[in-house]
Amino acid sequence: MSSRVDSINRIIRDFETVPGVEGAALVSADGLMISSALPEAEQERVAAISAALLSLGEKAANELDRGELNEIYVKSGRGYTLLTSVGENALFLVLAKADAQIGLIFVDMRRMADSLLEIL
Amino acid sequence: MSSRVDSINRIIRDFETVPGVEGAALVSADGLMISSALPEAEQERVAAISAALLSLGEKAANELDRGELNEIYVKSGRGYTLLTSVGENALFLVLAKADAQIGLIFVDMRRMADSLLEIL
């Protein structure tokens, strides 16, 4: 089991080396932190808020007949907060700089989400 | 007062003519619909979910020290749900097609948000 946790931690930490990325985390769908490489954040609150954001995004997409949710991005003054679901039980959170190539990061996130889904 | 409502309704309806846009709405920060040109949606629920999504996005941006929130996008199978704040008391919601030029639409949304803010 330890090697499984190690694999997850490695993927999360490795994602920080993607250009423009400042931090990454894997959060359970019910809002608990699974693995985190986030700078200076209140981990528990971030995990809970991320899960709630993804859940509300799904409700909005569903209510507006937009189909199944793929990703959420929140753009703010100092950068981006990016979320994508990892199967039905988890989500992948990434922080990116204001000048990051968001399109490219989402491609990498989708690939990592697939890898994480195999491990979970 | 009626001309003020007319002005808001005109801006919301006009936004539907932007290429790639399928619907638009102005929602109060506490989740009530102010003006809507949304197709086939349960208006009250959509307004409430949109306001909650923006509020949570602000909490996430704040908790992760990302600065002030600019915009939120939710990408799903059949298109995008885009949100931007209109001052502190309202938000502007736009539905866009899956193949829409999101960057351009956000530029127009920001401009319309400024116009709406002057009227509100």
GROMACS .gro file of C-alpha atoms in nm:
model
  240
    1MET     CA    1   0.000   0.000   0.000
    2SER     CA    2   0.287   0.233   0.076
    3SER     CA    3   0.410   0.214  -0.282
    4ARG     CA    4   0.064   0.323  -0.398
    5VAL     CA    5   0.079   0.634  -0.179
    6ASP     CA    6   0.435   0.695  -0.298
    7SER     CA    7   0.323   0.676  -0.662
    8ILE     CA    8   0.048   0.930  -0.601
    9ASN     CA    9   0.280   1.166  -0.414
   10ARG     CA   10   0.537   1.138  -0.691
   11ILE     CA   11   0.285   1.231  -0.962
   12ILE     CA   12   0.161   1.530  -0.758
   13ARG     CA   13   0.515   1.653  -0.685
   14ASP     CA   14   0.631   1.595  -1.044
   15PHE     CA   15   0.346   1.812  -1.170
   16GLU     CA   16   0.507   2.112  -1.003
   17THR     CA   17   0.785   2.093  -1.264
   18VAL     CA   18   0.537   2.169  -1.547
   19PRO     CA   19   0.613   2.527  -1.667
   20GLY     CA   20   0.380   2.781  -1.508
   21VAL     CA   21   0.260   2.544  -1.232
   22GLU     CA   22   0.302   2.659  -0.871
   23GLY     CA   23   0.135   2.376  -0.684
   24ALA     CA   24  -0.082   2.065  -0.718
   25ALA     CA   25  -0.299   1.843  -0.501
   26LEU     CA   26  -0.520   1.536  -0.515
   27VAL     CA   27  -0.843   1.574  -0.318
   28SER     CA   28  -1.119   1.319  -0.251
   29ALA     CA   29  -1.467   1.399  -0.386
   30ASP     CA   30  -1.588   1.441  -0.028
   31GLY     CA   31  -1.329   1.712   0.034
   32LEU     CA   32  -1.035   1.543   0.208
   33MET     CA   33  -0.674   1.599   0.103
   34ILE     CA   34  -0.513   1.282  -0.040
   35SER     CA   35  -0.179   1.427  -0.152
   36SER     CA   36  -0.064   1.787  -0.157
   37ALA     CA   37   0.222   1.995  -0.292
   38LEU     CA   38   0.057   2.333  -0.233
   39PRO     CA   39   0.247   2.636  -0.109
   40GLU     CA   40   0.142   2.802   0.218
   41ALA     CA   41  -0.220   2.696   0.201
   42GLU     CA   42  -0.458   2.590   0.475
   43GLN     CA   43  -0.473   2.237   0.331
   44GLU     CA   44  -0.798   2.120   0.490
   45ARG     CA   45  -0.996   2.425   0.386
   46VAL     CA   46  -0.851   2.418   0.033
   47ALA     CA   47  -0.950   2.051  -0.006
   48ALA     CA   48  -1.305   2.116   0.118
   49ILE     CA   49  -1.352   2.426  -0.101
   50SER     CA   50  -1.214   2.246  -0.409
   51ALA     CA   51  -1.454   1.954  -0.370
   52ALA     CA   52  -1.747   2.192  -0.319
   53LEU     CA   53  -1.646   2.393  -0.628
   54LEU     CA   54  -1.631   2.081  -0.846
   55SER     CA   55  -1.965   1.960  -0.711
   56LEU     CA   56  -2.132   2.297  -0.780
   57GLY     CA   57  -1.971   2.308  -1.126
   58GLU     CA   58  -2.128   1.970  -1.199
   59LYS     CA   59  -2.467   2.094  -1.075
   60ALA     CA   60  -2.438   2.405  -1.296
   61ALA     CA   61  -2.335   2.201  -1.603
   62ASN     CA   62  -2.619   1.958  -1.540
   63GLU     CA   63  -2.883   2.226  -1.477
   64LEU     CA   64  -2.778   2.415  -1.791
   65ASP     CA   65  -2.771   2.095  -1.997
   66ARG     CA   66  -2.401   2.138  -2.075
   67GLY     CA   67  -2.316   1.766  -2.049
   68GLU     CA   68  -2.058   1.601  -1.824
   69LEU     CA   69  -1.808   1.830  -1.650
   70ASN     CA   70  -1.449   1.829  -1.783
   71GLU     CA   71  -1.270   2.108  -1.602
   72ILE     CA   72  -1.308   2.427  -1.400
   73TYR     CA   73  -1.080   2.728  -1.400
   74VAL     CA   74  -1.089   3.025  -1.167
   75LYS     CA   75  -0.885   3.321  -1.289
   76SER     CA   76  -0.780   3.576  -1.031
   77GLY     CA   77  -0.530   3.858  -1.000
   78ARG     CA   78  -0.227   3.650  -0.910
   79GLY     CA   79  -0.298   3.338  -1.117
   80TYR     CA   80  -0.526   3.045  -1.190
   81THR     CA   81  -0.688   2.772  -0.983
   82LEU     CA   82  -0.754   2.470  -1.209
   83LEU     CA   83  -0.969   2.168  -1.126
   84THR     CA   84  -1.040   1.847  -1.310
   85SER     CA   85  -1.219   1.535  -1.188
   86VAL     CA   86  -1.028   1.208  -1.138
   87GLY     CA   87  -1.298   0.950  -1.190
   88GLU     CA   88  -1.595   0.984  -0.956
   89ASN     CA   89  -1.405   0.978  -0.628
   90ALA     CA   90  -1.137   1.244  -0.653
   91LEU     CA   91  -1.026   1.569  -0.812
   92PHE     CA   92  -0.694   1.710  -0.924
   93LEU     CA   93  -0.621   2.071  -0.822
   94VAL     CA   94  -0.346   2.279  -0.986
   95LEU     CA   95  -0.230   2.636  -0.917
   96ALA     CA   96  -0.083   2.818  -1.217
   97LYS     CA   97   0.083   3.155  -1.264
   98ALA     CA   98  -0.105   3.445  -1.424
   99ASP     CA   99   0.109   3.414  -1.741
  100ALA     CA  100   0.088   3.034  -1.767
  101GLN     CA  101  -0.018   2.846  -2.083
  102ILE     CA  102  -0.348   2.720  -1.942
  103GLY     CA  103  -0.440   2.515  -2.249
  104LEU     CA  104  -0.118   2.313  -2.227
  105ILE     CA  105  -0.150   2.267  -1.851
  106PHE     CA  106  -0.504   2.127  -1.893
  107VAL     CA  107  -0.372   1.874  -2.147
  108ASP     CA  108  -0.110   1.760  -1.892
  109MET     CA  109  -0.370   1.759  -1.613
  110ARG     CA  110  -0.600   1.531  -1.813
  111ARG     CA  111  -0.308   1.290  -1.872
  112MET     CA  112  -0.210   1.295  -1.503
  113ALA     CA  113  -0.574   1.246  -1.399
  114ASP     CA  114  -0.579   0.928  -1.611
  115SER     CA  115  -0.258   0.805  -1.442
  116LEU     CA  116  -0.395   0.886  -1.095
  117LEU     CA  117  -0.722   0.710  -1.176
  118GLU     CA  118  -0.530   0.389  -1.251
  119ILE     CA  119  -0.352   0.406  -0.914
  120LEU     CA  120  -0.652   0.503  -0.699
  121MET     CA  121  -3.692   5.285  -1.358
  122SER     CA  122  -3.842   5.091  -1.644
  123SER     CA  123  -3.580   5.228  -1.884
  124ARG     CA  124  -3.309   5.098  -1.651
  125VAL     CA  125  -3.455   4.747  -1.665
  126ASP     CA  126  -3.492   4.783  -2.042
  127SER     CA  127  -3.126   4.878  -2.075
  128ILE     CA  128  -3.017   4.573  -1.875
  129ASN     CA  129  -3.245   4.340  -2.071
  130ARG     CA  130  -3.113   4.483  -2.399
  131ILE     CA  131  -2.749   4.421  -2.302
  132ILE     CA  132  -2.825   4.064  -2.194
  133ARG     CA  133  -3.023   3.988  -2.512
  134ASP     CA  134  -2.762   4.156  -2.735
  135PHE     CA  135  -2.491   3.936  -2.588
  136GLU     CA  136  -2.659   3.634  -2.746
  137THR     CA  137  -2.551   3.767  -3.086
  138VAL     CA  138  -2.179   3.727  -2.996
  139PRO     CA  139  -2.045   3.434  -3.203
  140GLY     CA  140  -2.043   3.109  -3.002
  141VAL     CA  141  -2.275   3.241  -2.729
  142GLU     CA  142  -2.594   3.044  -2.658
  143GLY     CA  143  -2.737   3.237  -2.365
  144ALA     CA  144  -2.665   3.503  -2.104
  145ALA     CA  145  -2.802   3.621  -1.771
  146LEU     CA  146  -2.746   3.880  -1.500
  147VAL     CA  147  -2.776   3.736  -1.148
  148SER     CA  148  -2.759   3.913  -0.812
  149ALA     CA  149  -2.477   3.814  -0.575
  150ASP     CA  150  -2.733   3.660  -0.341
  151GLY     CA  151  -2.854   3.431  -0.619
  152LEU     CA  152  -3.164   3.595  -0.768
  153MET     CA  153  -3.218   3.629  -1.144
  154ILE     CA  154  -3.214   3.995  -1.257
  155SER     CA  155  -3.233   3.944  -1.634
  156SER     CA  156  -3.218   3.624  -1.833
  157ALA     CA  157  -3.185   3.510  -2.192
  158LEU     CA  158  -3.110   3.146  -2.114
  159PRO     CA  159  -3.253   2.857  -2.316
  160GLU     CA  160  -3.469   2.596  -2.143
  161ALA     CA  161  -3.314   2.638  -1.799
  162GLU     CA  162  -3.474   2.627  -1.455
  163GLN     CA  163  -3.398   2.998  -1.402
  164GLU     CA  164  -3.419   3.014  -1.023
  165ARG     CA  165  -3.191   2.716  -0.967
  166VAL     CA  166  -2.942   2.840  -1.228
  167ALA     CA  167  -2.926   3.182  -1.058
  168ALA     CA  168  -2.871   3.029  -0.714
  169ILE     CA  169  -2.604   2.784  -0.837
  170SER     CA  170  -2.420   3.059  -1.030
  171ALA     CA  171  -2.400   3.285  -0.726
  172ALA     CA  172  -2.280   2.997  -0.507
  173LEU     CA  173  -2.017   2.903  -0.769
  174LEU     CA  174  -1.881   3.260  -0.783
  175SER     CA  175  -1.878   3.284  -0.403
  176LEU     CA  176  -1.688   2.955  -0.372
  177GLY     CA  177  -1.449   3.060  -0.648
  178GLU     CA  178  -1.374   3.375  -0.448
  179LYS     CA  179  -1.317   3.167  -0.134
  180ALA     CA  180  -1.079   2.935  -0.323
  181ALA     CA  181  -0.886   3.226  -0.478
  182ASN     CA  182  -0.862   3.391  -0.138
  183GLU     CA  183  -0.758   3.076   0.050
  184LEU     CA  184  -0.491   2.998  -0.211
  185ASP     CA  185  -0.368   3.358  -0.213
  186ARG     CA  186  -0.452   3.399  -0.582
  187GLY     CA  187  -0.572   3.760  -0.551
  188GLU     CA  188  -0.911   3.900  -0.650
  189LEU     CA  189  -1.134   3.679  -0.864
  190ASN     CA  190  -1.172   3.777  -1.232
  191GLU     CA  191  -1.362   3.495  -1.396
  192ILE     CA  192  -1.472   3.133  -1.370
  193TYR     CA  193  -1.519   2.885  -1.651
  194VAL     CA  194  -1.672   2.540  -1.633
  195LYS     CA  195  -1.601   2.325  -1.939
  196SER     CA  196  -1.830   2.033  -2.000
  197GLY     CA  197  -1.917   1.797  -2.283
  198ARG     CA  198  -2.164   2.024  -2.463
  199GLY     CA  199  -2.001   2.363  -2.398
  200TYR     CA  200  -1.889   2.622  -2.147
  201THR     CA  201  -2.049   2.800  -1.851
  202LEU     CA  202  -1.871   3.134  -1.800
  203LEU     CA  203  -1.905   3.364  -1.499
  204THR     CA  204  -1.766   3.706  -1.421
  205SER     CA  205  -1.848   3.938  -1.134
  206VAL     CA  206  -2.031   4.267  -1.199
  207GLY     CA  207  -1.910   4.481  -0.910
  208GLU     CA  208  -1.986   4.337  -0.569
  209ASN     CA  209  -2.358   4.288  -0.610
  210ALA     CA  210  -2.407   4.087  -0.928
  211LEU     CA  211  -2.259   3.839  -1.172
  212PHE     CA  212  -2.279   3.791  -1.546
  213LEU     CA  213  -2.340   3.434  -1.667
  214VAL     CA  214  -2.278   3.325  -2.027
  215LEU     CA  215  -2.328   2.988  -2.198
  216ALA     CA  216  -2.095   2.920  -2.490
  217LYS     CA  217  -2.068   2.640  -2.745
  218ALA     CA  218  -1.795   2.375  -2.715
  219ASP     CA  219  -1.612   2.523  -3.016
  220ALA     CA  220  -1.645   2.889  -2.908
  221GLN     CA  221  -1.349   3.132  -2.883
  222ILE     CA  222  -1.356   3.160  -2.503
  223GLY     CA  223  -1.079   3.419  -2.485
  224LEU     CA  224  -1.271   3.659  -2.710
  225ILE     CA  225  -1.597   3.598  -2.526
  226PHE     CA  226  -1.433   3.683  -2.192
  227VAL     CA  227  -1.307   4.013  -2.338
  228ASP     CA  228  -1.664   4.098  -2.444
  229MET     CA  229  -1.800   3.981  -2.106
  230ARG     CA  230  -1.561   4.211  -1.920
  231ARG     CA  231  -1.675   4.505  -2.137
  232MET     CA  232  -2.045   4.420  -2.084
  233ALA     CA  233  -1.987   4.378  -1.709
  234ASP     CA  234  -1.853   4.735  -1.702
  235SER     CA  235  -2.161   4.861  -1.890
  236LEU     CA  236  -2.394   4.669  -1.657
  237LEU     CA  237  -2.214   4.804  -1.352
  238GLU     CA  238  -2.285   5.160  -1.467
  239ILE     CA  239  -2.656   5.084  -1.501
  240LEU     CA  240  -2.701   4.883  -1.178
   0.00000   0.00000   0.00000
